[in-house]
Coordinates of C-alpha atoms in Angstrom, one line a residue:
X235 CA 0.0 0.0 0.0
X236 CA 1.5 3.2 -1.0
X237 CA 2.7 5.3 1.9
X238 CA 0.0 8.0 1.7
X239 CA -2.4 5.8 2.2
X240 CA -1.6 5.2 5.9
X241 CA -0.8 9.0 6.6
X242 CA -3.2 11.4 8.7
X243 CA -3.3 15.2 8.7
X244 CA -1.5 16.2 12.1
X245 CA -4.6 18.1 13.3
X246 CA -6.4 15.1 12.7
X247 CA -4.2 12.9 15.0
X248 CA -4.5 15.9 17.8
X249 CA -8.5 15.3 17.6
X250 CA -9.0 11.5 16.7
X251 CA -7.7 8.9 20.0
X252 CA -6.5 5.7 18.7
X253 CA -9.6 3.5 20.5
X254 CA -11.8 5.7 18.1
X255 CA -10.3 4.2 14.9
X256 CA -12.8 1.2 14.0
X257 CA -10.7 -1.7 12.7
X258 CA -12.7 -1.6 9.6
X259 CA -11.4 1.8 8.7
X260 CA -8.4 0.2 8.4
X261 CA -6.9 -2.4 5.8
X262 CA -5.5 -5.4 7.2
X263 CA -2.6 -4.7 5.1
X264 CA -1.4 -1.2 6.7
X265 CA -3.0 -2.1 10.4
X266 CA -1.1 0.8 12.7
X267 CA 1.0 0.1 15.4
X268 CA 0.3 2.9 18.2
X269 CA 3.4 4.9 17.3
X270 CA 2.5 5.4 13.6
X271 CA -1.0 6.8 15.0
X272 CA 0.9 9.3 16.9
X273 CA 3.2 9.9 14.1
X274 CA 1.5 9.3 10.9
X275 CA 4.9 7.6 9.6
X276 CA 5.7 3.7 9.3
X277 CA 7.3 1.6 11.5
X278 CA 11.0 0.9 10.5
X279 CA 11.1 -2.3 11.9
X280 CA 7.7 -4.0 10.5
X281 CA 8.3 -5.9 7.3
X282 CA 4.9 -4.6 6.2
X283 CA 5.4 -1.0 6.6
X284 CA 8.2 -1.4 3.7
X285 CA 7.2 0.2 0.8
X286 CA 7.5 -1.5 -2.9
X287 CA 10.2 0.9 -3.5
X288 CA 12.3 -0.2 -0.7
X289 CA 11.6 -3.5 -1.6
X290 CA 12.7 -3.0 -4.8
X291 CA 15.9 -1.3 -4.2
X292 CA 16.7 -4.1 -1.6
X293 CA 16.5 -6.6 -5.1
X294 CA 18.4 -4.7 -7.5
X295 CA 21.1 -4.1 -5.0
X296 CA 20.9 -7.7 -4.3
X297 CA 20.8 -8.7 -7.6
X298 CA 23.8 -6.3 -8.8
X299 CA 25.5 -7.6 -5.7
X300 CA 25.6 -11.2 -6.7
X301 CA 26.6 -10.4 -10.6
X302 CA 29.3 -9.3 -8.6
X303 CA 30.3 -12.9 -7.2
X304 CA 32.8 -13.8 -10.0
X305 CA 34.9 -10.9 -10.0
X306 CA 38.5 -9.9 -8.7
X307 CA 39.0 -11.3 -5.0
X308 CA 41.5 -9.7 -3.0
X309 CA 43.8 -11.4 -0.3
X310 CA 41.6 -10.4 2.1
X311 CA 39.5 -12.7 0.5
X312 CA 41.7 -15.3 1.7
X313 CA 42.2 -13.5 4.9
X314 CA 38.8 -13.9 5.8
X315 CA 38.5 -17.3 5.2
X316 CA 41.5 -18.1 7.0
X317 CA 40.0 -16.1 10.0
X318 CA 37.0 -18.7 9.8
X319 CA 39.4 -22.0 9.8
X320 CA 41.6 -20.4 12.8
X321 CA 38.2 -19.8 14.9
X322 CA 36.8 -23.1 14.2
X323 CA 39.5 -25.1 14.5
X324 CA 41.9 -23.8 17.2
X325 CA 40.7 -23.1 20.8
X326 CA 40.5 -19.4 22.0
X327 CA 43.5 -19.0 23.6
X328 CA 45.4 -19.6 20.3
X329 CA 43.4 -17.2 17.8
X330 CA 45.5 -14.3 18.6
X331 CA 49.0 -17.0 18.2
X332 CA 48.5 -18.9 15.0
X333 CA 50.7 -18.3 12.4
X334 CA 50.1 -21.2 10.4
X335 CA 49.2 -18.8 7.6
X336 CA 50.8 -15.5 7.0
X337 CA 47.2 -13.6 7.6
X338 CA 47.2 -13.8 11.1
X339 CA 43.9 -12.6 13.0
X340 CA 44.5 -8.7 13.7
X341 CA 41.2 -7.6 14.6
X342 CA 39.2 -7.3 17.8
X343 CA 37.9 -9.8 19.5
X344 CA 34.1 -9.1 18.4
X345 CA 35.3 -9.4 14.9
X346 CA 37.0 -12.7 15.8
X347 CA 33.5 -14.2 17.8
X348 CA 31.7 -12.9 14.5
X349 CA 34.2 -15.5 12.3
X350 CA 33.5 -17.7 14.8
X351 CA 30.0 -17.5 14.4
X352 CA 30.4 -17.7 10.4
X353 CA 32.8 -20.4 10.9
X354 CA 29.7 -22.7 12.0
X355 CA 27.5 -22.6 8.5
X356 CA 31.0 -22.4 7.3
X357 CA 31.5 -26.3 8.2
X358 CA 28.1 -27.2 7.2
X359 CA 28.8 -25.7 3.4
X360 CA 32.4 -26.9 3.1
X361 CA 34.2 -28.8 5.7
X362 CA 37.6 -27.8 3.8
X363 CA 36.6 -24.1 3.8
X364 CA 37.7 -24.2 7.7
X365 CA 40.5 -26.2 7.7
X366 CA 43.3 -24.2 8.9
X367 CA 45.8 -25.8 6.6
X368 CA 43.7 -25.5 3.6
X369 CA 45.5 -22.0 2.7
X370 CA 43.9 -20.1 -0.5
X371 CA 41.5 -22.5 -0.6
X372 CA 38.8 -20.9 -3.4
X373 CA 36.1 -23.2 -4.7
X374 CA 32.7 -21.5 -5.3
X375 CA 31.4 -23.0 -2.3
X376 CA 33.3 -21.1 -0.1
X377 CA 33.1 -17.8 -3.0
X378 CA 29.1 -17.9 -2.9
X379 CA 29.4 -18.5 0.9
X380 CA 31.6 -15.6 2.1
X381 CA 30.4 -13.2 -0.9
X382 CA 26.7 -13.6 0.9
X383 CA 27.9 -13.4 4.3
X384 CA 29.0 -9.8 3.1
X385 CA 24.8 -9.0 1.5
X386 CA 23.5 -10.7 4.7
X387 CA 25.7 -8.7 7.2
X388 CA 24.9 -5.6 5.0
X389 CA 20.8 -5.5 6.0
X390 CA 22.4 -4.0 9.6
X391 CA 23.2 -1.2 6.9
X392 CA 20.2 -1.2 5.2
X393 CA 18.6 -1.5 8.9
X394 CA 19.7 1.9 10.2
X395 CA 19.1 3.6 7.0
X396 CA 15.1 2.7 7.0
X397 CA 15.5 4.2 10.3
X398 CA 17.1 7.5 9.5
X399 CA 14.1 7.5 7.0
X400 CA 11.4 7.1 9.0
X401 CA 13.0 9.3 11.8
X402 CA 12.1 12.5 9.9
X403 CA 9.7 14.8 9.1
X404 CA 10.2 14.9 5.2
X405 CA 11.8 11.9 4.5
X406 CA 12.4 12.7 0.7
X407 CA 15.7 13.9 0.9
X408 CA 16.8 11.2 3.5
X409 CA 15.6 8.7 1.2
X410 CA 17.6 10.2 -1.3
X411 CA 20.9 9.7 0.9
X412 CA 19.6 6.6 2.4
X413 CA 19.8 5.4 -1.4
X414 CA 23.4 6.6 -2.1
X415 CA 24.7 4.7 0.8
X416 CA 23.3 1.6 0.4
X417 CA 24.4 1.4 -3.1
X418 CA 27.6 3.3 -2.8
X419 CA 30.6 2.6 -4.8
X420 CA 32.9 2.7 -2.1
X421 CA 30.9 -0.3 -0.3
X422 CA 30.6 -1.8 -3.8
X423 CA 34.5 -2.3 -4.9
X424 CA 35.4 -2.7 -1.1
X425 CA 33.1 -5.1 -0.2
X426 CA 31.8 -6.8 -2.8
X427 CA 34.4 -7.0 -4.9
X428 CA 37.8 -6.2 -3.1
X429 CA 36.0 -8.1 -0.3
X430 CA 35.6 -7.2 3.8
X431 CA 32.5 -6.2 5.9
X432 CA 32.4 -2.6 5.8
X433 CA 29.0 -2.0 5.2
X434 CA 28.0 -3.8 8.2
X435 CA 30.5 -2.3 10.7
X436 CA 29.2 1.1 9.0
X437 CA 25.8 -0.1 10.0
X438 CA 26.8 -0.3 13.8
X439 CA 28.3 3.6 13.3
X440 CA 25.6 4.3 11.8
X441 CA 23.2 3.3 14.7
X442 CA 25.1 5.1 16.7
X443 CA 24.6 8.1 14.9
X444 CA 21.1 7.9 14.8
X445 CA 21.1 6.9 18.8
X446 CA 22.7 10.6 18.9
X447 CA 20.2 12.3 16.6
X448 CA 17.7 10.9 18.7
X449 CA 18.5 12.0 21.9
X450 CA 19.6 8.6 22.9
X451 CA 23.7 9.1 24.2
X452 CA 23.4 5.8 26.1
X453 CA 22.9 3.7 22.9
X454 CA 25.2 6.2 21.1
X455 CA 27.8 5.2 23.6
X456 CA 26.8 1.7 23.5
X457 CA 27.0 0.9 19.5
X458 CA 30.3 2.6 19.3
X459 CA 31.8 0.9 22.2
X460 CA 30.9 -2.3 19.9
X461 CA 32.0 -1.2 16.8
X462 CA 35.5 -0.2 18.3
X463 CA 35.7 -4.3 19.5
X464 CA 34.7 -5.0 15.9
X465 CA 37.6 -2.7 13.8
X466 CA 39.6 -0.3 16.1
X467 CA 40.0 1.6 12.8
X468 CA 36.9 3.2 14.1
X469 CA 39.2 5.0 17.0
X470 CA 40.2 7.8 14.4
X471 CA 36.4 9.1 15.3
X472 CA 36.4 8.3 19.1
X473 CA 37.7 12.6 20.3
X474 CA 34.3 13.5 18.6
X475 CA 32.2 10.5 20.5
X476 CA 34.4 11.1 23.8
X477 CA 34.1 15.2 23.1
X478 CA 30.3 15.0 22.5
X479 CA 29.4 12.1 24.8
X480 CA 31.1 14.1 27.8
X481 CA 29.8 17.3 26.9
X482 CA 26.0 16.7 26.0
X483 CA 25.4 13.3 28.4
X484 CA 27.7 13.6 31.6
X485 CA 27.8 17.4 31.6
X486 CA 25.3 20.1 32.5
X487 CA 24.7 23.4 30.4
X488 CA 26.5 25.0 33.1
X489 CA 30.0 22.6 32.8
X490 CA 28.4 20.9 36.4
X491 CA 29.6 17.3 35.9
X492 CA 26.3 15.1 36.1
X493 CA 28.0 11.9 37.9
X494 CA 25.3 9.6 37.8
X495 CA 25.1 9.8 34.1
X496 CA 28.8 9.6 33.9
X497 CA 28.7 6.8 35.7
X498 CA 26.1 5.0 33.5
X499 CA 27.8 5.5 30.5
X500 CA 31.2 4.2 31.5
X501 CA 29.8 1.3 32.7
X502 CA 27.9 0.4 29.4
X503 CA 31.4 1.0 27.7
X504 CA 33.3 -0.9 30.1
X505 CA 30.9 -3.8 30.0
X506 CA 31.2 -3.6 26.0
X507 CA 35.2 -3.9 26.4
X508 CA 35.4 -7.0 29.3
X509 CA 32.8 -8.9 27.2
X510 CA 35.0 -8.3 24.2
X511 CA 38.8 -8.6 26.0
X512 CA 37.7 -10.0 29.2
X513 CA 38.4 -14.1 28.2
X514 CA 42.0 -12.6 26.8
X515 CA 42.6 -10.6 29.8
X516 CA 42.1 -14.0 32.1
X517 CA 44.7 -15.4 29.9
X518 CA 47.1 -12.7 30.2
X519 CA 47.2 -12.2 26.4
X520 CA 46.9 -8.6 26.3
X521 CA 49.9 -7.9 25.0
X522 CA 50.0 -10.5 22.8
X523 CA 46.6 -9.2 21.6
X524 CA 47.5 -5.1 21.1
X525 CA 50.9 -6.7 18.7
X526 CA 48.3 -7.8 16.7
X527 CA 46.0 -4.7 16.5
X528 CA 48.9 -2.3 16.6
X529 CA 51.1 -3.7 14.2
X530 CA 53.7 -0.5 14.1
X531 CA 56.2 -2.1 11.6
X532 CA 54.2 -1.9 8.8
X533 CA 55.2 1.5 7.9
X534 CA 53.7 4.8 7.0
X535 CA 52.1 4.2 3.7
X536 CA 50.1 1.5 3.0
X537 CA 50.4 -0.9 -0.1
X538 CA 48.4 1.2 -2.3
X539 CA 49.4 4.7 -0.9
X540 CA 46.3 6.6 0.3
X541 CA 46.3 10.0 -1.3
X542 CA 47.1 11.5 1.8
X543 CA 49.9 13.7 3.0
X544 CA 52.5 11.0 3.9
X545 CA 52.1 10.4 0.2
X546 CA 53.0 13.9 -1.0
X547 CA 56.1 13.3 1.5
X548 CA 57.2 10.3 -0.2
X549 CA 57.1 11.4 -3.6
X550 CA 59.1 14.6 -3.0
X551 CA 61.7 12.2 -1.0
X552 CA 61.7 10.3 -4.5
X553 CA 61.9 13.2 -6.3
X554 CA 65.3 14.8 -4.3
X555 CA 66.6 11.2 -4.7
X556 CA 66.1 11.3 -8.4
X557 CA 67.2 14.6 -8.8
X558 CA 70.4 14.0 -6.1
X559 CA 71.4 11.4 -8.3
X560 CA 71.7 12.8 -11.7
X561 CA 73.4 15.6 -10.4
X562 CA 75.3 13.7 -8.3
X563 CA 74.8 16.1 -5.4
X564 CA 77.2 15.6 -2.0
X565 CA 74.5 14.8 0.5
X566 CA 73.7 11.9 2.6
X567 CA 71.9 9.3 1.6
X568 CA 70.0 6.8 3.2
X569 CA 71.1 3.4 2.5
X570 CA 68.3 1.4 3.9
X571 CA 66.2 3.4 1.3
X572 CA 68.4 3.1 -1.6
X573 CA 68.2 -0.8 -1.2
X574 CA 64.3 -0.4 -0.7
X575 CA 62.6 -0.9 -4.0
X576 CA 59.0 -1.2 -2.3
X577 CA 58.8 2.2 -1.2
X578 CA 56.4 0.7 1.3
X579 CA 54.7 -1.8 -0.2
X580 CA 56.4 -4.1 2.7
X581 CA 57.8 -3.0 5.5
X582 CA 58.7 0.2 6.9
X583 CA 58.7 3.2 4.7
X584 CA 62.4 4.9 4.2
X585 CA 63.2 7.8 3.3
X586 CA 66.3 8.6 1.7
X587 CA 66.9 12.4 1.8
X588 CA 63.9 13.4 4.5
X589 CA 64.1 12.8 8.2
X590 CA 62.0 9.9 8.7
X591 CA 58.2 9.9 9.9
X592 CA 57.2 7.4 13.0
X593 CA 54.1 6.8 14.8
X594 CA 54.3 9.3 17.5
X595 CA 55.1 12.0 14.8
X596 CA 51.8 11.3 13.1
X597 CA 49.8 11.0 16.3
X598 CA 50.4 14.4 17.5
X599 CA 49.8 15.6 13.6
X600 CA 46.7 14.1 14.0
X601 CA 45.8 15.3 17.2
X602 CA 47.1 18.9 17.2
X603 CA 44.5 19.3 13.9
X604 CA 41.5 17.5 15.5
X605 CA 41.6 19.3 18.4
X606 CA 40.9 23.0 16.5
X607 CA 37.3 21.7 15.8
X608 CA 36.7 19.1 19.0
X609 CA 37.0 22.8 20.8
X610 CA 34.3 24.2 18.6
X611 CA 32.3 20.3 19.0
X612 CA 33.0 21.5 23.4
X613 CA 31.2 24.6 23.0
X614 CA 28.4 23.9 21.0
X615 CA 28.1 19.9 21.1
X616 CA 24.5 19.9 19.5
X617 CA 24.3 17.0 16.9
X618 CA 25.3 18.7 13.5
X619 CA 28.3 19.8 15.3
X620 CA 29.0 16.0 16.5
X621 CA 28.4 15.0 12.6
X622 CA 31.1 17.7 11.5
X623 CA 33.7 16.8 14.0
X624 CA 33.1 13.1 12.9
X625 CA 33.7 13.5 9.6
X626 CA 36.7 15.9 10.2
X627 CA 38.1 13.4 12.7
X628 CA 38.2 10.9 10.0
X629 CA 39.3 13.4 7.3
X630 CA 42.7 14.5 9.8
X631 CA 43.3 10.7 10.1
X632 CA 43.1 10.0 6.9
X633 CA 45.3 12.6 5.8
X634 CA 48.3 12.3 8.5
X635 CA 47.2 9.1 10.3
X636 CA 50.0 5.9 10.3
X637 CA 49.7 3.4 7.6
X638 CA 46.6 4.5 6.5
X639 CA 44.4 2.4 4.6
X640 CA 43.0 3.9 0.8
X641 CA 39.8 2.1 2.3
X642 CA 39.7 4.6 5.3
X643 CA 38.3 7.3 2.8
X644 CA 34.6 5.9 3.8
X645 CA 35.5 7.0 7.4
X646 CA 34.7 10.6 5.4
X647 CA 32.3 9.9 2.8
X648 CA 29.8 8.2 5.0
X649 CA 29.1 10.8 7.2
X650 CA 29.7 13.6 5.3
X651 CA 26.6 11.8 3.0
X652 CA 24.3 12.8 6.3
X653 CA 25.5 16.3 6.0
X654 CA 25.2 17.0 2.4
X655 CA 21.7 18.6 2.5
X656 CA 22.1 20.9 5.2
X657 CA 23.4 23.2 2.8
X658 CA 25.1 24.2 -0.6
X659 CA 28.3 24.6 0.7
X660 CA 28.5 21.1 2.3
X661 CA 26.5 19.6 -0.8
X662 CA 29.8 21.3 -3.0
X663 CA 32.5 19.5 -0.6
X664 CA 30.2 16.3 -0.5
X665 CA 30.1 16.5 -4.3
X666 CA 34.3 16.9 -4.7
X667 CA 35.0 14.5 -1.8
X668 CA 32.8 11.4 -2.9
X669 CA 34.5 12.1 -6.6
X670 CA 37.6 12.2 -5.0
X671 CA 37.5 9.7 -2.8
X672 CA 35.9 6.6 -4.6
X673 CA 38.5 7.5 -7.5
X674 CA 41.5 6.8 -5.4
X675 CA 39.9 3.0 -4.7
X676 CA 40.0 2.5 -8.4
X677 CA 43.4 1.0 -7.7
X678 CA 42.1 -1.9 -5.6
X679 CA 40.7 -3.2 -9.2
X680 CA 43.0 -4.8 -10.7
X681 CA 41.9 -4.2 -14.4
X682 CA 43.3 -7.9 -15.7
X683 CA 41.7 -9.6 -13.5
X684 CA 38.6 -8.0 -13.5
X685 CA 38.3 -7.9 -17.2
X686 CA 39.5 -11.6 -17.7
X687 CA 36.5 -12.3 -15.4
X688 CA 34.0 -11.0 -17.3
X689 CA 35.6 -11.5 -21.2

């Protein structure tokens, strides 16, 4: 039933009680629960309340998403499937140990319990899909498998964004945005083809979000507390939750620290962490654990350099080096870096000419920038300012951060998406950013492979 057929004038709601509505007047397909009487909007959460255009973009995604199954497969293809043999087949207390292949498990332990989890329809589909010494193991069992772990997963994306839809007063233009990110190219080369699970761990930040836009700072608090146990990429945006959480929950107008909420909200976050680290915290693997998801060594730039600062850095060290070698300049070279043909793609990054860059030096890079708008986020922490510090928290990252991912661009475009109607001038950077930004993941398509797929 089309959606203005279950919507009442807002007068008429003011006048009309719910026990006055005759069940007659009412289809049995668009029967109201007592919130859409009060509202005049569908439920998010009802199947039926879905209109035919929902249901249809839900298909065609679907559908696009599964012409997708053949093409170019990443390591991390591999990487996730070895993540599903180590959790099935090794106890606990070695997930965090195994080496058996060279894509060890290096993410939190809500990510590993979610392999786990896989790892048991895993065994059902393929038995050899979880052995832990059947490395690059790729029939199309475990291809379909995996690839529709990644669709499945993606309805806690689709989840929030019916939410944010039905959360507002037009919802025309949120559909609009709603759209873009379910079927955004970024999710579409980095999940589907590339192949991880963003989409769903962008569907936990963006519950959290949407706990903040409504008021609700405990869930807000709660859902990122989760997603940070699920990628602990995500704590490039924690200042603006920690700014905004402490500020608008645990704080009064006045600066009066409220302790009882304070109090509340640390011990949701807390009990979000010792679920998550408590088992390897009993078995003193803590360290063991933080080598994994801190993994230093593998230098400033990632593989594919990220079209960040550090990149501009490294091409200008190549450039003196080029240029200190045909003119045979006397300065001091860096022999580590001369011997270095990665420039890296492996190991540490070395510069030959330029001092060199190390973690600390990109930290407080990183910090000193955030902190001119987590100020700004102090003084007025109502919710647009929240969305602008979390998008600029992930832009700073992004462009000085340590080994940064080309992949952490989404930590941008995503919620920069929920800001690009407030105005023209955010629509203009939203518009130059998401043109920007999905061009540099081009390189994560290898064009060989892809088109030897699909000759």
């Amino acid at each position: 039933m089309a959606e203005s057929a279950i919507t009442f004038p807002a007068a008429s709601l003011r006048t009309v009680s719910a026990s006055s509505l005759k069940q007659r007047d009412i289809p049995r397909s668009s029967k109201l629960s007592h919130s859409e009487l009060q509202t005049g909007k569908p439920s998010w959460w009802s199947l039926r309340d879905i209109s035919s255009s929902e249901w249809d973009l839900l298909v065609f995604s679907t559908v696009l998403k599964v012409l997708l199954f053949p093409a170019y497969r990443s390591t991390d293809f591999e990487v996730h499937r070895n993540w599903l043999a180590i959790t099935h087949s090794l106890p606990i207390s070695k997930w965090y140990y195994d080496t058996t292949s060279e894509w060890t498990l290096d993410y939190p332990p809500f990510f590993a319990y979610f392999e786990w989890l896989l790892s048991v329809p895993a065994s059902i589909v393929d038995k050899r899909m979880v052995d832990i010494y059947n490395i690059n193991y790729d029939s199309w069992s475990v291809i379909i498998f995996q690839r529709s772990t990644v669709i499945v997963t993606e309805l806690v994306l689709a989840a929030a964004l019916l939410r944010f839809t039905r959360g507002v007063v037009d919802p025309s233009t949120q559909r609009i945005i709603s759209t873009s990110l379910f079927l955004h190219p970024g999710f579409l080369i980095v999940d589907h083809i590339h192949f991880q699970y963003n989409g769903f761990m962008f569907g936990i930040l963006l519950w959290s979000i949407l706990s903040a836009r409504n008021g609700n700072l405990l869930s807000c608090g709660f859902f990122f507390a989760v997603l940070l146990n699920f990628k602990h990429i995500y704590m490039y945006q924690a200042p603006a939750f920690f700014i905004y959480l402490l500020r608008a929950f645990c704080m009064s107008p006045q600066g009066e620290l409220l302790f009882a909420r304070f109090l509340s909200l640390s011990n949701i976050v807390i009990a979000v962490f010792v679920v998550s680290i408590g088992p390897f915290l009993l078995m003193g693997q803590l360290p063991q654990l933080a080598s994994r998801l801190f993994p230093f060594k593998r230098g400033l730039n990632h593989a594919y350099w990220a079209p960040n600062a550090w990149a501009l850095v490294t091409t200008l060290d190549r450039i003196l080096l080029k240029y200190a070698k045909e003119t045979g300049m006397d300065i001091a070279l860096n022999a580590e870096a001369l011997a270095s043909a990665s420039r890296g793609l492996i190991g540490d990054t070395v510069f030959a000419i330029l001092p060199n860059v190390k973690p600390i030096h990109t930290f407080i890079i990183t910090l000193a920038f955030q902190s001119i708008f987590l100020v700004k986020l102090w003084k007025t922490p109502t919710y647009k300012s929240f969305l602008c510090a979390l998008t600029l928290c992930g832009y700073v990252s992004y462009m000085f951060g340590w080994h940064v991912h080309e992949k952490a661009i989404l930590l941008v475009l995503v919620p920069l998406s929920l800001l690009a109607a407030e105005n023209h001038a955010l629509f203009r950077t939203f518009v130059l950013a998401s043109v920007s930004g999905i061009y540099s993941l081009f390189p994560l398509l290898f064009k060989p492979a892809v088109r030897r797929v699909y000759e």
